Coordinates of C-alpha atoms (C1' of nucleotides) in Angstrom, one line a residue:
Chain A
M24 CA 0.1 -0.2 0.1
A25 CA 1.4 3.2 -1.3
K26 CA -0.9 5.5 0.3
E27 CA -2.0 4.7 4.3
I28 CA -5.7 6.6 4.6
T29 CA -6.1 6.3 8.8
S30 CA -9.8 4.3 9.2
R31 CA -12.7 6.3 10.3
V32 CA -13.6 4.3 13.3
N33 CA -9.9 4.3 14.6
D34 CA -9.6 8.4 14.4
Y35 CA -12.2 10.2 12.2
S36 CA -10.4 13.8 12.7
Q37 CA -7.0 11.6 11.7
W38 CA -8.9 9.9 8.6
Y39 CA -10.6 13.2 7.4
N40 CA -6.5 15.2 7.0
D41 CA -4.8 12.1 5.5
L42 CA -8.1 12.0 2.9
V43 CA -7.6 15.6 1.8
V44 CA -4.0 15.2 1.9
K45 CA -3.5 11.8 0.4
S46 CA -6.2 12.2 -2.6
G47 CA -4.6 15.3 -3.9
L48 CA -7.6 18.0 -2.9
A49 CA -5.1 20.1 -0.7
D50 CA -2.0 20.5 1.1
H51 CA -0.6 22.9 4.1
S52 CA 1.1 26.0 3.2
S53 CA 3.9 27.4 4.8
V54 CA 1.7 30.0 6.4
R55 CA 0.0 28.9 9.4
G56 CA -3.6 28.1 8.7
C57 CA -3.6 28.3 5.1
M58 CA -3.9 25.8 2.6
V59 CA -3.3 25.5 -0.9
I60 CA -5.9 24.1 -3.0
K61 CA -4.6 21.6 -5.6
P62 CA -5.6 21.3 -8.9
Y63 CA -8.1 18.5 -7.8
G64 CA -9.4 19.8 -5.0
F65 CA -9.6 23.6 -7.3
A66 CA -11.4 21.6 -10.0
I67 CA -14.3 20.4 -7.4
W68 CA -14.6 24.2 -6.4
E69 CA -15.0 25.4 -10.3
K70 CA -17.7 22.9 -10.5
M71 CA -19.4 24.1 -7.1
Q72 CA -19.0 27.9 -8.5
A73 CA -20.4 27.2 -11.8
A74 CA -23.8 25.4 -10.6
L75 CA -24.0 28.1 -7.9
D76 CA -23.4 31.3 -10.3
K77 CA -26.1 29.7 -12.6
M78 CA -28.5 29.6 -10.0
F79 CA -27.7 33.2 -8.7
K80 CA -27.9 34.4 -12.2
D81 CA -31.3 32.6 -12.7
T82 CA -32.7 34.2 -9.5
G83 CA -31.6 37.9 -10.8
H84 CA -28.2 38.2 -9.2
V85 CA -25.2 40.2 -11.2
N86 CA -21.6 39.8 -10.3
A87 CA -19.1 42.3 -9.1
Y88 CA -15.7 42.8 -7.2
F89 CA -14.9 44.9 -4.0
P90 CA -11.4 45.6 -2.6
L91 CA -9.7 43.0 -0.2
L92 CA -8.5 46.0 2.2
I93 CA -11.1 47.8 4.2
P94 CA -10.2 51.1 6.3
K95 CA -10.1 49.9 10.1
S96 CA -12.7 52.5 10.8
F97 CA -15.5 51.0 8.7
L98 CA -15.5 47.8 10.4
S99 CA -16.8 49.6 13.6
K100 CA -19.5 51.4 12.4
E101 CA -21.8 48.3 12.6
A102 CA -21.6 47.6 16.6
S103 CA -22.3 43.9 16.9
H104 CA -20.5 43.4 13.5
V105 CA -17.0 44.6 14.9
E106 CA -17.7 42.9 18.2
G107 CA -18.0 39.5 16.0
F108 CA -15.0 40.0 13.9
A109 CA -12.0 42.3 15.8
K110 CA -11.0 39.9 17.5
E111 CA -10.0 37.7 14.1
C112 CA -8.8 40.6 11.6
A113 CA -5.4 40.3 10.0
V114 CA -4.5 44.2 10.2
V115 CA -2.0 46.3 7.3
T116 CA -0.2 48.8 8.8
H117 CA 2.2 49.7 6.5
Y118 CA 3.1 50.3 2.7
R119 CA 6.8 49.6 1.9
L120 CA 10.1 47.1 3.0
I121 CA 13.5 48.3 3.1
N122 CA 16.8 46.5 3.0
D123 CA 17.6 45.5 6.9
P124 CA 20.6 47.8 7.8
N125 CA 22.2 45.3 10.1
G126 CA 21.9 42.2 8.0
K127 CA 20.1 40.3 5.4
G128 CA 16.6 40.6 4.4
V129 CA 14.1 43.4 4.8
I130 CA 12.4 44.6 7.6
V131 CA 9.3 46.9 7.4
D132 CA 10.1 50.9 6.8
P133 CA 9.0 52.6 10.0
D134 CA 8.5 55.8 8.0
A135 CA 5.8 53.8 5.8
K136 CA 3.6 53.4 8.3
L137 CA -0.4 54.3 6.9
E138 CA -2.7 56.8 8.5
E139 CA -5.4 54.6 8.5
E140 CA -4.7 51.1 9.2
L141 CA -6.5 48.5 6.9
I142 CA -7.8 45.0 7.6
I143 CA -8.2 42.5 5.3
R144 CA -11.9 41.4 4.8
P145 CA -13.1 38.9 6.8
T146 CA -16.5 39.6 5.0
S147 CA -17.2 42.4 3.2
E148 CA -20.5 43.8 4.4
T149 CA -18.7 47.4 5.3
I150 CA -17.0 48.0 2.3
I151 CA -19.8 46.8 0.3
W152 CA -22.5 49.2 2.2
N153 CA -20.2 52.0 1.9
T154 CA -20.5 51.8 -1.4
Y155 CA -24.1 51.5 -2.1
K156 CA -24.6 54.3 -0.2
N157 CA -23.5 55.8 -3.2
W158 CA -25.4 53.9 -5.8
I159 CA -28.7 54.6 -4.2
Q160 CA -30.7 57.5 -3.9
S161 CA -34.1 56.3 -5.2
Y162 CA -37.0 53.1 -4.9
R163 CA -35.8 52.8 -8.9
D164 CA -32.5 51.9 -7.6
L165 CA -33.7 48.8 -5.7
P166 CA -33.6 46.2 -5.6
L167 CA -29.7 45.6 -5.8
L168 CA -28.9 42.2 -6.1
I169 CA -25.2 41.7 -6.3
N170 CA -22.7 38.6 -5.3
Q171 CA -19.2 38.6 -5.5
W172 CA -16.7 35.5 -5.3
A173 CA -14.0 36.4 -3.2
N174 CA -11.5 35.4 -0.8
V175 CA -11.4 36.6 3.0
V176 CA -9.6 36.1 6.1
R177 CA -10.2 35.2 9.5
W178 CA -7.5 34.7 11.9
E179 CA -8.9 31.8 13.5
M180 CA -6.9 30.3 16.5
R181 CA -7.5 26.5 15.4
T182 CA -7.5 25.8 11.6
R183 CA -8.2 22.6 9.6
L184 CA -8.1 22.1 5.7
F185 CA -11.3 23.7 4.1
L186 CA -13.5 23.5 7.4
R187 CA -12.0 26.4 8.7
T188 CA -9.1 27.3 7.1
A189 CA -7.5 31.1 7.6
E190 CA -7.8 32.1 4.3
F191 CA -10.7 31.0 2.3
L192 CA -12.5 31.2 -1.0
W193 CA -16.2 31.5 -0.8
Q194 CA -19.4 33.8 -2.3
E195 CA -21.1 36.5 -0.5
G196 CA -24.3 37.8 -1.8
H197 CA -25.4 41.5 -0.7
T198 CA -29.0 42.7 -1.6
A199 CA -30.4 46.0 -0.9
H200 CA -34.4 46.0 -0.7
S201 CA -37.1 48.8 -0.3
T202 CA -39.0 46.6 2.5
S203 CA -38.4 44.5 5.1
Q204 CA -40.6 41.7 3.5
E205 CA -38.9 41.8 0.4
A206 CA -35.2 41.3 2.2
I207 CA -36.6 38.4 4.1
E208 CA -38.0 36.9 1.3
E209 CA -34.8 37.4 -0.9
T210 CA -33.1 35.5 2.2
E211 CA -35.2 32.7 2.5
R212 CA -35.0 32.7 -1.5
M213 CA -31.2 32.2 -1.6
L214 CA -31.4 29.5 1.5
D215 CA -33.5 27.6 -0.6
V216 CA -30.9 28.1 -3.4
Y217 CA -28.3 26.7 -0.9
A218 CA -30.6 23.9 0.1
E219 CA -31.3 23.1 -3.3
F220 CA -27.2 22.8 -4.2
A221 CA -26.8 20.6 -0.9
E222 CA -28.9 18.0 -1.8
K223 CA -29.0 18.2 -5.8
W224 CA -25.4 18.4 -6.4
M225 CA -23.6 17.8 -3.5
A226 CA -26.1 14.5 -2.8
M227 CA -26.0 15.8 0.7
P228 CA -29.4 16.2 3.2
V229 CA -29.5 19.4 5.1
L230 CA -31.8 20.9 7.5
K231 CA -33.1 24.4 6.7
G232 CA -33.7 26.8 9.9
K233 CA -32.8 29.6 11.7
K234 CA -30.1 30.2 14.1
S235 CA -31.0 31.1 18.0
P236 CA -29.9 34.6 19.0
N237 CA -26.5 33.3 20.1
E238 CA -25.6 31.9 16.9
R239 CA -26.7 34.8 14.9
F240 CA -24.3 36.3 12.1
A241 CA -22.7 39.6 13.6
G242 CA -25.2 42.6 12.6
A243 CA -28.1 40.4 11.4
L244 CA -32.0 40.5 12.8
D245 CA -32.1 36.9 12.0
T246 CA -29.6 34.1 10.6
Y247 CA -30.9 31.2 8.2
C248 CA -28.8 28.2 8.0
I249 CA -28.6 24.9 6.1
E250 CA -27.2 22.5 8.4
A251 CA -25.5 18.5 7.3
M252 CA -24.7 15.9 9.5
M253 CA -21.5 14.1 8.8
Q254 CA -20.5 10.5 9.3
D255 CA -19.1 10.7 12.7
G256 CA -22.9 12.8 13.7
Q257 CA -21.4 15.8 14.1
A258 CA -23.2 18.9 12.6
L259 CA -21.6 21.2 9.6
Q260 CA -23.1 24.6 9.2
A261 CA -22.5 24.2 5.3
G262 CA -24.3 27.8 4.3
T263 CA -25.9 30.9 5.9
S264 CA -28.2 33.5 4.9
H265 CA -28.8 36.6 6.7
F266 CA -31.4 39.3 7.1
L267 CA -30.0 42.2 8.0
G268 CA -32.7 44.8 8.3
Q269 CA -31.5 48.3 8.3
N270 CA -28.5 47.7 10.6
F271 CA -26.1 48.3 7.8
A272 CA -28.2 50.9 5.9
K273 CA -27.9 53.1 9.7
A274 CA -24.4 52.1 9.9
F275 CA -23.6 53.2 6.6
D276 CA -26.2 56.1 6.1
V277 CA -27.5 54.3 3.1
K278 CA -31.1 55.9 2.4
F279 CA -33.6 56.0 -0.4
A280 CA -36.7 58.4 -1.8
N281 CA -39.9 56.3 -1.9
K282 CA -42.4 56.2 -4.3
E283 CA -44.2 59.2 -1.5
G284 CA -40.1 61.4 -1.7
K285 CA -40.1 60.3 1.5
E286 CA -36.2 59.2 2.8
E287 CA -36.3 55.7 4.0
F288 CA -33.4 53.2 5.5
V289 CA -32.5 50.4 2.8
W290 CA -33.5 46.9 3.6
A291 CA -30.4 44.1 3.4
S292 CA -30.0 40.4 3.1
S293 CA -26.2 39.0 2.8
W294 CA -25.4 35.0 2.2
G295 CA -22.5 33.3 1.5
V296 CA -21.2 29.6 1.3
S297 CA -17.5 28.7 1.0
T298 CA -15.0 26.0 0.3
R299 CA -15.9 24.7 3.6
L300 CA -18.4 22.8 1.1
I301 CA -15.7 20.8 0.0
G302 CA -14.9 19.5 3.7
A303 CA -19.0 18.9 3.7
L304 CA -18.6 16.7 0.6
I305 CA -16.1 15.3 1.7
M306 CA -17.1 14.3 5.5
A307 CA -20.8 13.1 4.0
H308 CA -19.7 10.4 1.8
S309 CA -16.2 9.3 1.8
D310 CA -14.7 5.8 3.2
D311 CA -11.5 4.2 4.5
E312 CA -10.7 3.9 0.4
G313 CA -10.7 7.1 -0.4
L314 CA -13.1 10.2 -1.2
V315 CA -16.6 9.2 -2.6
L316 CA -17.7 12.2 -5.1
P317 CA -21.1 12.7 -6.4
P318 CA -21.3 12.6 -9.9
M319 CA -22.5 15.8 -10.7
L320 CA -19.5 17.5 -8.9
A321 CA -16.9 14.9 -9.8
P322 CA -13.8 16.4 -11.8
I323 CA -13.5 13.1 -13.2
Q324 CA -16.8 11.2 -13.9
V325 CA -15.6 8.0 -15.6
A326 CA -11.9 7.1 -15.9
I327 CA -11.1 4.1 -18.6
V328 CA -8.3 1.6 -17.6
P329 CA -7.1 0.0 -20.8
I330 CA -5.2 -3.4 -19.7
F331 CA -3.0 -4.0 -22.4
K332 CA 0.4 -6.0 -23.3
G333 CA 2.3 -3.6 -25.8
E334 CA 1.4 -1.0 -28.5
E335 CA -0.7 -3.6 -30.5
D336 CA -3.4 -4.1 -27.7
L337 CA -3.6 -0.5 -26.6
K338 CA -4.2 0.7 -30.6
K339 CA -7.2 -2.1 -30.6
I340 CA -8.7 -1.4 -27.5
E341 CA -8.4 2.6 -28.5
E342 CA -10.2 2.1 -31.3
K343 CA -12.7 0.5 -29.7
F344 CA -13.4 3.0 -27.3
A345 CA -13.4 6.1 -29.7
P346 CA -16.8 6.3 -30.6
L347 CA -17.8 6.1 -27.0
L348 CA -15.6 8.9 -26.2
L349 CA -17.8 11.0 -28.4
E350 CA -20.7 9.5 -27.0
L351 CA -20.0 10.6 -23.6
K352 CA -18.8 13.8 -24.9
A353 CA -21.8 14.6 -26.1
K354 CA -23.4 13.6 -23.1
N355 CA -21.5 16.0 -21.3
I356 CA -19.7 13.2 -19.0
S357 CA -16.1 13.7 -18.4
V358 CA -14.3 11.0 -19.1
K359 CA -10.3 10.1 -18.5
F360 CA -8.9 7.5 -20.7
D361 CA -5.8 6.5 -18.6
K362 CA -3.3 4.8 -21.2
D363 CA -0.5 5.6 -19.1
D364 CA 2.0 2.9 -19.3
T365 CA 4.2 3.4 -16.8
K366 CA 1.4 2.6 -13.9
R367 CA -0.3 -0.9 -14.0
P368 CA -3.6 -1.5 -13.6
G369 CA -3.6 -2.5 -9.8
F370 CA -2.2 0.7 -8.9
K371 CA -4.6 2.9 -11.5
F372 CA -7.7 1.5 -9.6
A373 CA -6.6 1.9 -6.1
E374 CA -6.0 5.5 -7.7
Y375 CA -9.1 6.4 -8.8
E376 CA -11.1 4.9 -5.9
L377 CA -8.7 7.2 -3.7
K378 CA -10.0 10.2 -5.9
G379 CA -13.4 9.4 -5.8
V380 CA -14.0 8.5 -9.3
P381 CA -17.9 7.7 -9.6
V382 CA -17.5 5.2 -12.6
R383 CA -14.5 2.9 -13.6
L384 CA -14.3 1.1 -16.7
A385 CA -11.4 -1.7 -17.5
M386 CA -11.0 -3.6 -20.6
G387 CA -8.5 -6.0 -21.4
M388 CA -7.9 -8.1 -24.5
R389 CA -10.0 -11.2 -22.5
D390 CA -13.1 -8.5 -22.5
Y391 CA -11.9 -7.2 -26.0
E392 CA -12.8 -10.2 -27.1
A393 CA -16.0 -11.3 -25.5
G394 CA -17.2 -7.5 -26.4
T395 CA -17.6 -7.1 -22.7
I396 CA -16.3 -4.6 -20.2
E397 CA -15.6 -4.4 -16.9
V398 CA -17.6 -1.8 -14.8
A399 CA -16.7 -0.6 -11.3
R400 CA -19.1 1.8 -9.1
R401 CA -17.5 3.6 -6.7
D402 CA -19.9 4.1 -4.1
T403 CA -20.5 0.5 -3.4
K404 CA -17.5 -0.4 -4.8
E405 CA -19.4 -3.4 -7.0
K406 CA -18.0 -4.5 -10.4
S407 CA -19.8 -6.5 -12.8
V408 CA -19.2 -7.3 -16.5
Q409 CA -21.4 -5.7 -19.0
Q410 CA -21.8 -5.8 -22.8
F411 CA -19.7 -3.2 -24.6
E412 CA -22.5 -2.6 -26.8
G413 CA -24.5 0.3 -25.9
I414 CA -22.3 0.5 -22.6
G415 CA -22.5 4.6 -23.0
N416 CA -26.5 4.7 -21.9
Y417 CA -25.7 2.5 -19.2
I418 CA -22.7 4.5 -17.6
E419 CA -25.1 7.7 -18.2
K420 CA -28.0 5.8 -15.9
L421 CA -25.3 4.6 -13.7
L422 CA -24.1 8.0 -12.4
E423 CA -27.6 9.2 -12.1
D424 CA -27.9 6.2 -10.0
I425 CA -24.9 6.8 -8.0
Q426 CA -25.9 10.1 -7.6
A427 CA -29.3 9.5 -5.9
N428 CA -27.6 6.5 -4.1
I429 CA -25.3 8.3 -2.1
F430 CA -28.1 10.8 -1.4
N431 CA -30.2 8.4 -0.1
R432 CA -27.8 6.6 2.1
A433 CA -26.6 10.2 3.9
K434 CA -30.2 10.7 4.1
T435 CA -31.0 7.5 5.6
F436 CA -27.8 7.8 8.1
R437 CA -29.3 11.2 9.2
D438 CA -32.6 10.8 9.8
S439 CA -31.8 7.3 11.7
H440 CA -29.8 9.8 13.9
I441 CA -32.2 12.0 14.8
R442 CA -33.4 11.6 18.5
E443 CA -35.9 13.0 20.2
V444 CA -35.8 13.5 23.8
N445 CA -37.6 14.6 26.6
T446 CA -35.5 14.6 29.8
W447 CA -32.7 16.3 30.9
D448 CA -31.2 12.3 31.5
E449 CA -32.0 11.5 28.2
F450 CA -30.1 14.3 26.6
L451 CA -27.1 13.7 28.5
K452 CA -27.0 10.2 27.6
A453 CA -28.2 10.9 23.6
I454 CA -25.4 13.7 22.9
E455 CA -22.5 11.1 23.6
E456 CA -24.0 9.3 20.4
P457 CA -23.3 10.3 17.4
G458 CA -25.9 12.7 15.9
F459 CA -28.7 15.3 16.5
I460 CA -31.3 15.6 19.2
S461 CA -34.4 17.1 18.9
A462 CA -35.9 18.6 21.9
H463 CA -37.7 21.4 23.8
W464 CA -35.7 24.9 24.4
D465 CA -37.4 27.4 26.7
G466 CA -36.0 30.0 23.7
T467 CA -33.4 31.7 26.5
P468 CA -29.8 32.3 25.5
A469 CA -29.1 31.4 29.0
T470 CA -30.2 28.2 28.9
E471 CA -28.4 27.7 25.4
E472 CA -25.3 28.7 27.1
K473 CA -25.6 26.3 30.0
I474 CA -26.3 23.7 27.9
K475 CA -23.5 24.4 25.7
E476 CA -21.2 24.5 28.7
L477 CA -22.3 21.5 30.5
T478 CA -22.6 19.1 26.8
K479 CA -20.3 21.4 24.1
A480 CA -24.0 20.8 22.0
T481 CA -25.0 23.8 20.4
I482 CA -28.5 24.7 19.1
R483 CA -28.0 23.8 15.2
C484 CA -31.3 25.5 14.3
I485 CA -34.8 25.9 15.1
P486 CA -35.6 23.9 11.6
L487 CA -38.3 25.6 9.2
N488 CA -42.2 24.9 8.9
N489 CA -41.1 23.4 12.4
K490 CA -44.2 21.1 14.1
Q491 CA -45.8 23.2 17.0
E492 CA -46.3 21.7 20.2
D493 CA -46.7 22.4 23.9
G494 CA -43.7 21.0 25.2
K495 CA -41.4 21.3 28.6
C496 CA -37.4 22.9 27.9
V497 CA -35.6 19.5 28.4
F498 CA -33.2 21.8 30.6
T499 CA -35.2 24.1 32.4
G500 CA -39.2 22.4 32.4
N501 CA -40.4 26.0 31.2
P502 CA -42.8 26.0 28.9
S503 CA -41.7 25.6 24.9
K504 CA -44.1 25.4 21.6
E505 CA -41.3 23.6 19.5
R506 CA -38.7 21.4 19.3
V507 CA -34.9 22.9 18.1
V508 CA -31.8 20.7 16.8
F509 CA -29.1 20.4 19.5
A510 CA -25.6 18.8 18.1
R511 CA -21.9 19.2 18.6
A512 CA -20.6 21.0 15.5
Y513 CA -17.7 21.5 13.5
Chain B
rC12 C1' -4.0 31.9 24.7
rG13 C1' -2.7 26.5 27.7
rG14 C1' -1.2 21.4 26.8
rG15 C1' 1.4 17.8 23.5
rG16 C1' 4.5 16.9 18.9
rU17 C1' 7.5 17.6 15.2
rG18 C1' 11.9 20.1 12.4
rU19 C1' 17.6 15.4 8.7
rA20 C1' 17.0 14.5 0.6
rG21 C1' 10.3 16.0 -3.0
rC22 C1' 7.5 12.8 0.5
rG23 C1' 7.5 9.5 5.2
rC24 C1' 11.4 8.3 8.6
rA25 C1' 15.6 6.2 11.3
rG26 C1' 19.9 8.4 13.8
rU27 C1' 20.4 12.2 19.0
rC28 C1' 20.4 8.7 24.9
rC29 C1' 26.0 7.5 24.6
rG30 C1' 30.0 13.6 19.8
rG31 C1' 33.9 10.4 15.5
rU32 C1' 32.5 9.3 6.7
rA33 C1' 24.5 11.6 7.1
rG34 C1' 21.6 6.6 6.3
rC35 C1' 16.7 3.8 5.2
rG36 C1' 11.9 3.2 2.3
rC37 C1' 9.0 5.7 -1.3
rA38 C1' 9.5 8.9 -5.1
rC39 C1' 13.0 10.5 -9.5
rU40 C1' 16.7 9.3 -13.8
rU41 C1' 18.8 5.7 -17.1
rG42 C1' 18.1 0.6 -19.0
rG43 C1' 15.4 -4.0 -19.3
rU44 C1' 11.9 -7.7 -18.3
rU45 C1' 6.5 -6.6 -16.9
rU46 C1' 1.2 -5.7 -17.0
rG47 C1' -6.9 -8.3 -15.3
rG48 C1' -6.3 -5.1 -7.7
rG49 C1' -1.1 -0.6 -5.3
rA50 C1' 5.3 -4.8 -10.4
rC51 C1' 10.6 -6.6 -10.6
rC52 C1' 16.0 -6.6 -11.4
rA53 C1' 20.2 -3.5 -12.1
rA54 C1' 22.8 0.9 -12.2
rG55 C1' 22.2 6.2 -10.6
rG56 C1' 21.3 11.4 -8.9
rG57 C1' 19.8 14.2 -4.6
rG58 C1' 21.5 17.2 1.8
rU59 C1' 22.3 25.1 4.6
rC60 C1' 20.4 17.8 9.2
rC61 C1' 15.1 24.8 11.3
rC62 C1' 18.0 29.6 12.5
rA63 C1' 21.7 31.9 15.7
rG64 C1' 25.0 31.5 19.2
rG65 C1' 28.3 28.4 22.8
rU66 C1' 31.2 24.1 24.5
rU67 C1' 34.8 20.6 21.9
rC68 C1' 40.7 18.7 18.5
rG69 C1' 35.5 17.3 16.1
rA70 C1' 28.4 18.9 16.8
rA71 C1' 22.7 16.2 13.0
rU72 C1' 24.1 14.5 18.2
rC73 C1' 25.3 18.4 23.9
rC74 C1' 24.2 23.4 26.2
rU75 C1' 21.7 28.4 25.7
rG76 C1' 18.2 31.3 22.7
rG77 C1' 14.9 32.2 19.1
rU78 C1' 11.3 30.2 15.0
rA79 C1' 8.0 27.7 12.2
rC80 C1' 4.6 24.0 11.4
rC81 C1' 1.2 19.8 12.9
rC82 C1' -2.1 17.6 16.6
rC83 C1' -5.3 18.2 21.8
rG84 C1' -8.3 21.6 23.9
rA85 C1' -10.4 26.7 25.0
rC86 C1' -12.4 30.2 21.1
rC87 C1' -15.2 30.5 16.4
rA88 C1' -19.7 34.2 10.6

RNA sequence: CGGGGUGUAGCGCAGUCCGGUAGCGCACUUGGUUUGGGACCAAGGGGUCCCAGGUUCGAAUCCUGGUACCCCGACCA
């Protein structure tokens, strides 16, 4: 075995790290907490971007780009926003380096201190709302529906590849509206877009819900989220959509004249997903042999391994496959025909499993003569021999089947790991098992805080369209109208 | 920020206790044989032993100081 991956049961966290590095998605960089996203990992991100970008455009949004650097003073204009982000901001203080007069290398030129320090954006609400002030005068300028693809920096104390890195890639939508209701509708619409993307493309079931006040975005009136369950039963927030009310409009003085000619503050939403989704993808589906990628996001959907002795065999097999390659291309299926003669078939099989390629085809002279082909699917690791004739359609269906199968597998796992509990004793017992807990909560931040302190579990969300039922808070016994979802989270 | 670990060839590591020619596996290069589940043989190339200072005839190894990254926790839109 050239590449040993720690097994999930042994050490889930180590399994994840091994997998990310050994499958070639990303590496640690020489900067603490920052990663190098390698071509294979970036290809997944590009597929995610393409799908999401289309969904954003289809819902009326356009892309723009705002600066990486933000004047320090901007951040403090919205009180709770600065409180949330100040402690993890990287700051630019100087603009020049000079040769070190005492030795080798360069030092910061003390004479090149910035008048006002700049922060590297941890998120762009402030610089964007400062810009919107100039763009919005009338109700005719609204709504403003803008998205940006960007990188942000948050100086996290502890980082993990993809899940929490100091620098990460994301998209952030920032919209401006003339009414509260319209902004709320936008917030909910984008949550639906995220949920659809997670379930349809990533094959990852998610719970849609609202955050409790404790877990809200710094500066939001309401934070909506999608929460996914990883294979170790922990929760991962996979996307958020915030209703910002008029907080940023007030902080940056963004007003518009309504139809009656009166000035009003603008209503806002913001929403984002990040490269963390790649972490989610890995932890939702993969196994001890490597990645398991959903066909819709796999950079390579079909790998073909010809097994040959000498140029003549290879040529025969290549000729046999030529029409199939065209057919698959026409079906928009990405294929790699791997005729690399320096690696043996067994090596390639293992490598494509590690990389999570959904379907692998193998053909040697035996199959060639018989008019058959070996088909291996990554999700179940099943192999079968099929007739070569008509294999294009078979593969197309198989990819759909794999996409559906891994979604169903993840959904079955999740649904069987959500427990309803009604007493504190049950809660304490259940939280030591993998999975989510559905329980009544009295709605107070104090109770949530206390539960977190005692169990490390947080309220992941208050599910949307939640069933209303009378109950008692699992901790205080105070009356409650609905259940909320508790879990330990990444 | 607390605790732990690690810095030696591209990668993974041994050597450090007990100072004395810098090693192993993988990868790489060349040639050959192989090819249906991670091939084999032969030859070869590759080093600021994290940095600085000290002890010593001599330091990867001992001493002092620094630094970087990783892991566990606390923290975390």
